[in-house]
């Protein structure tokens, strides 16, 4: 946070003195989250460890809500610009257990899915360097983005339980019960660095600026939380219990899709002409 505030001060001061093109923006974006054990496992997993149920989870989840942020930018010249910002961020995990359960009230078996959708809230602070690939006055532009980010989460710096939900039922009448549990935990770190690469485009229509669209992949080898999904089978006749545990890592990486609106702030910093 101190680094971010210091950079913000330097950016303000430098622009105020040099009177370069300066803008603020309001950002709206969504995110593709990565939840696998290995950062680059991006497929959907189906696990069949028992004939009584199937576990399914997606290593890549795009069920993230729309999030807000703000940015400040400095167009140094036609080719180079710097942007700093702060965004609400987070990671979404999605998984489910599929099985057939016995409905006592109905007297027959029905398909059943126990679904969990977990969202962890984070904050993201970043510095973007933009290099213009296409830049003509009052025309749609295209820029390459290189990014350095810091992702933080609330809570302790050690593993801790932050919530549990669950359900139970009957899989085989008078024979086998089940219970399901989804538990969320913090990791042993509450901060993670990101390195990002992407593209942005200022969209012009009839020589008038409308919005800025952006796409960026931000990589981090760390995760700031994890979900543990447990499925337990209880055999009534023998008393045997079998427990199956599956994990999803809430990685501090993702693909960001954003739309923002830039507001020119040059006049704020220009000295009044005498």
C-alpha positions as a printed NumPy array, in Angstrom:
array([[  0.   ,   0.   ,   0.   ],
       [  2.846,   2.426,   0.849],
       [  4.448,   1.755,  -2.546],
       [  1.125,   2.395,  -4.259],
       [  0.501,   5.695,  -2.433],
       [  4.072,   6.848,  -3.076],
       [  3.698,   6.091,  -6.783],
       [  0.395,   7.943,  -6.806],
       [  2.045,  11.044,  -5.261],
       [  4.94 ,  10.955,  -7.729],
       [  2.544,  10.61 , -10.632],
       [  0.421,  13.548,  -9.468],
       [  3.475,  15.718,  -8.792],
       [  5.204,  14.895, -12.041],
       [  2.139,  15.604, -14.128],
       [  1.388,  18.806, -12.297],
       [  4.855,  20.072, -13.112],
       [  5.235,  18.774, -16.633],
       [  1.617,  19.235, -17.756],
       [  1.588,  15.992, -19.729],
       [ -1.757,  14.47 , -20.731],
       [ -3.328,  13.194, -17.537],
       [ -6.538,  11.238, -17.107],
       [ -8.583,   9.352, -14.554],
       [-10.787,   6.389, -15.361],
       [-13.582,   4.366, -13.839],
       [-13.093,   0.675, -14.596],
       [-15.626,  -2.134, -14.834],
       [-14.277,  -5.636, -15.378],
       [-14.821,  -9.334, -14.948],
       [-12.271, -12.055, -14.422],
       [-11.524, -15.631, -15.414],
       [-10.229, -17.389, -12.277],
       [ -7.78 , -20.311, -12.078],
       [ -8.298, -22.943,  -9.366],
       [ -6.196, -25.985, -10.261],
       [ -3.385, -27.613,  -8.304],
       [ -0.993, -26.627, -11.088],
       [ -1.272, -23.059, -12.472],
       [ -1.54 , -24.19 , -16.072],
       [ -4.099, -26.994, -15.726],
       [ -7.039, -25.273, -17.387],
       [ -9.368, -28.186, -18.118],
       [-12.499, -29.474, -16.411],
       [-11.925, -32.411, -14.068],
       [-14.3  , -35.345, -13.579],
       [-13.316, -37.662, -10.732],
       [-14.934, -41.08 , -10.323],
       [-13.509, -42.651,  -7.172],
       [-16.78 , -44.365,  -6.231],
       [-19.693, -45.813,  -8.248],
       [-22.055, -43.88 ,  -5.965],
       [-21.053, -40.324,  -6.941],
       [-19.018, -38.197,  -9.347],
       [-17.002, -35.107,  -8.467],
       [-16.657, -32.365, -11.054],
       [-14.739, -29.104, -10.885],
       [-13.568, -26.565, -13.404],
       [ -9.938, -25.447, -13.243],
       [-11.033, -22.251, -14.984],
       [-14.094, -20.379, -13.727],
       [-15.694, -17.388, -15.438],
       [-18.631, -16.999, -13.026],
       [-16.989, -13.967, -11.478],
       [-19.222, -10.928, -10.832],
       [-18.603,  -7.521, -12.369],
       [-16.103,  -5.561, -10.294],
       [-15.168,  -1.887, -10.019],
       [-11.905,   0.026,  -9.866],
       [-10.263,   3.374, -10.522],
       [ -7.087,   4.28 , -12.386],
       [ -4.89 ,   7.303, -13.083],
       [ -2.924,   7.574, -16.295],
       [ -0.136,   9.702, -17.777],
       [  0.395,   9.836, -21.533],
       [  4.107,  10.633, -21.627],
       [  4.077,  10.937, -25.416],
       [  2.349,   9.287, -28.384],
       [  4.055,   5.948, -27.757],
       [  4.455,   5.573, -24.001],
       [  2.115,   5.909, -21.039],
       [  1.942,   4.855, -17.402],
       [ -1.167,   3.91 , -15.477],
       [ -1.693,   3.074, -11.817],
       [ -4.869,   1.793, -10.264],
       [ -6.726,  -0.003,  -7.503],
       [ -9.409,  -2.602,  -8.179],
       [-11.706,  -4.789,  -6.159],
       [-10.623,  -8.296,  -7.089],
       [-11.43 , -11.867,  -6.144],
       [-11.363, -15.534,  -7.075],
       [-14.347, -17.699,  -7.911],
       [-14.405, -21.498,  -7.529],
       [-17.102, -23.827,  -8.793],
       [-17.577, -27.546,  -8.193],
       [-20.317, -30.128,  -7.735],
       [-21.043, -33.689,  -6.668],
       [-23.421, -35.69 ,  -8.878],
       [-25.288, -38.699,  -7.518],
       [-28.682, -40.383,  -7.362],
       [-30.488, -39.974,  -4.053],
       [-33.538, -41.599,  -2.508],
       [-36.41 , -39.214,  -1.733],
       [-38.301, -40.58 ,   1.263],
       [-41.25 , -38.227,   0.782],
       [-41.645, -39.343,  -2.843],
       [-40.639, -42.979,  -2.496],
       [-38.3  , -43.103,  -5.5  ],
       [-34.781, -42.137,  -6.636],
       [-33.939, -38.858,  -8.381],
       [-30.752, -37.336,  -9.845],
       [-29.154, -34.857,  -7.478],
       [-26.35 , -32.299,  -7.688],
       [-24.669, -30.669,  -4.689],
       [-23.105, -27.486,  -6.078],
       [-20.725, -25.033,  -4.437],
       [-19.842, -21.614,  -5.818],
       [-17.287, -19.812,  -3.686],
       [-16.056, -16.239,  -4.023],
       [-13.157, -14.751,  -2.11 ],
       [-12.737, -10.97 ,  -2.013],
       [ -9.333,  -9.426,  -2.684],
       [ -7.811,  -6.085,  -3.65 ],
       [ -5.466,  -5.508,  -6.562],
       [ -3.029,  -2.595,  -6.922],
       [ -1.105,  -2.271, -10.163],
       [  1.184,  -0.24 , -12.367],
       [  0.689,  -0.584, -16.123],
       [  3.133,   0.425, -18.808],
       [  1.461,   0.933, -22.177],
       [  3.217,   0.986, -25.531],
       [  1.136,   2.273, -28.421],
       [  0.985,  -0.004, -31.463],
       [ -1.589,   2.11 , -33.291],
       [ -2.276,   5.722, -32.396],
       [ -3.839,   8.294, -34.715],
       [ -5.583,  11.429, -33.544],
       [ -9.282,  10.849, -32.8  ],
       [ -9.096,   7.28 , -34.123],
       [ -9.397,   3.911, -32.408],
       [ -6.033,   2.976, -30.905],
       [ -4.294,  -0.227, -29.85 ],
       [ -1.71 ,  -0.562, -27.071],
       [  0.381,  -3.347, -25.576],
       [  0.225,  -3.545, -21.747],
       [  2.902,  -4.749, -19.354],
       [  1.767,  -4.88 , -15.741],
       [  3.116,  -5.316, -12.219],
       [  0.427,  -6.019,  -9.633],
       [  0.023,  -6.687,  -5.934],
       [ -2.967,  -8.75 ,  -4.794],
       [ -3.963,  -8.71 ,  -1.127],
       [ -6.694, -10.331,   0.937],
       [ -8.107,  -9.713,   4.386],
       [ -7.467, -12.116,   7.219],
       [ -4.47 , -13.792,   8.856],
       [ -1.19 , -14.799,   7.206],
       [ -1.713, -18.42 ,   8.164],
       [ -4.151, -21.188,   7.274],
       [ -7.502, -20.568,   8.949],
       [-11.103, -21.719,   8.529],
       [-13.311, -18.995,   7.054],
       [-16.619, -20.826,   6.54 ],
       [-18.307, -24.201,   6.066],
       [-21.547, -25.207,   4.319],
       [-22.958, -28.687,   3.759],
       [-25.887, -31.   ,   3.164],
       [-26.836, -34.653,   3.663],
       [-29.208, -37.287,   2.303],
       [-29.833, -40.907,   1.356],
       [-28.094, -42.599,  -1.55 ],
       [-29.42 , -46.155,  -1.027],
       [-32.654, -46.7  ,   0.918],
       [-32.069, -48.19 ,   4.394],
       [-28.432, -48.778,   3.514],
       [-26.168, -45.814,   2.605],
       [-26.266, -42.2  ,   3.723],
       [-24.075, -39.332,   2.559],
       [-23.024, -35.928,   3.764],
       [-21.294, -33.225,   1.783],
       [-19.221, -30.324,   3.075],
       [-17.543, -27.332,   1.458],
       [-15.006, -25.506,   3.623],
       [-12.96 , -22.395,   2.747],
       [ -9.528, -21.612,   4.183],
       [ -6.996, -18.832,   3.968],
       [ -3.473, -19.728,   2.845],
       [ -0.202, -19.003,   4.645],
       [  0.167, -15.731,   2.738],
       [ -2.125, -12.728,   2.323],
       [ -0.173, -11.01 ,  -0.488],
       [  0.945, -12.078,  -3.939],
       [  2.762, -10.385,  -6.823],
       [  1.477, -10.567, -10.396],
       [  3.126, -10.098, -13.776],
       [  0.709,  -9.228, -16.546],
       [  0.593,  -8.846, -20.305],
       [ -2.318,  -7.69 , -22.425],
       [ -3.893,  -5.282, -24.9  ],
       [ -6.066,  -2.19 , -24.616],
       [ -7.94 ,  -0.121, -27.16 ],
       [ -9.455,   3.354, -26.981],
       [-12.639,   3.136, -29.049],
       [-13.593,   6.166, -31.154],
       [-16.87 ,   6.564, -33.046],
       [-17.199,   9.463, -35.509],
       [-13.941,  10.924, -34.134],
       [-15.316,  10.951, -30.583],
       [-13.907,   8.896, -27.744],
       [-16.371,   6.413, -26.212],
       [-14.747,   3.758, -24.023],
       [-11.545,   1.81 , -23.509],
       [-11.579,  -1.98 , -23.811],
       [ -8.849,  -4.126, -22.298],
       [ -7.741,  -7.725, -22.026],
       [ -4.933,  -8.855, -19.737],
       [ -3.507, -12.097, -18.413],
       [ -1.866, -11.681, -14.989],
       [  0.299, -14.542, -13.715],
       [  1.15 , -15.437, -10.125],
       [  2.471, -18.699,  -8.735],
       [  0.78 , -18.114,  -5.359],
       [ -2.689, -18.759,  -4.03 ],
       [ -4.302, -16.79 ,  -1.2  ],
       [ -6.971, -19.285,  -0.237],
       [ -8.352, -22.731,  -0.936],
       [-11.62 , -24.655,  -0.886],
       [-11.862, -28.188,   0.466],
       [-14.796, -30.304,  -0.705],
       [-15.522, -33.426,   1.352],
       [-17.953, -36.245,   0.548],
       [-18.657, -38.94 ,   3.165],
       [-20.471, -42.251,   2.687],
       [-21.975, -43.945,   5.757],
       [-22.921, -47.634,   5.474],
       [-25.666, -48.304,   8.006],
       [-25.385, -52.108,   8.076],
       [-21.639, -52.297,   8.757],
       [-21.018, -48.894,  10.311],
       [-18.191, -48.241,   7.845],
       [-17.518, -44.649,   6.799],
       [-15.581, -43.539,   3.724],
       [-14.487, -39.924,   3.294],
       [-13.286, -38.355,   0.023],
       [-11.598, -34.947,  -0.005],
       [-10.948, -32.683,  -3.021],
       [ -9.239, -29.284,  -3.096],
       [ -9.396, -26.136,  -5.226],
       [ -6.729, -23.436,  -4.982],
       [ -7.795, -19.79 ,  -5.172],
       [ -4.884, -18.583,  -7.25 ],
       [ -3.841, -14.939,  -7.433],
       [ -3.859, -15.032, -11.22 ],
       [ -6.444, -14.633, -13.898],
       [ -7.576, -13.148, -17.168],
       [ -9.177,  -9.717, -16.826],
       [-11.714,  -8.369, -19.328],
       [-12.408,  -4.686, -18.774],
       [-14.271,  -1.654, -20.027],
       [-13.388,   1.788, -18.716],
       [-14.098,   5.451, -19.375],
       [-11.245,   7.95 , -19.359],
       [-11.739,  11.513, -18.178],
       [ -9.181,  14.124, -19.212],
       [ -7.747,  15.971, -16.201],
       [ -5.211,  18.206, -17.951],
       [ -7.049,  21.406, -17.084],
       [ -6.83 ,  20.665, -13.368],
       [ -3.042,  20.872, -13.496],
       [ -2.572,  23.643, -15.99 ],
       [ -1.54 ,  26.953, -14.522],
       [ -3.943,  29.78 , -15.133],
       [ -2.809,  32.069, -17.876],
       [ -2.27 ,  35.653, -16.781]])
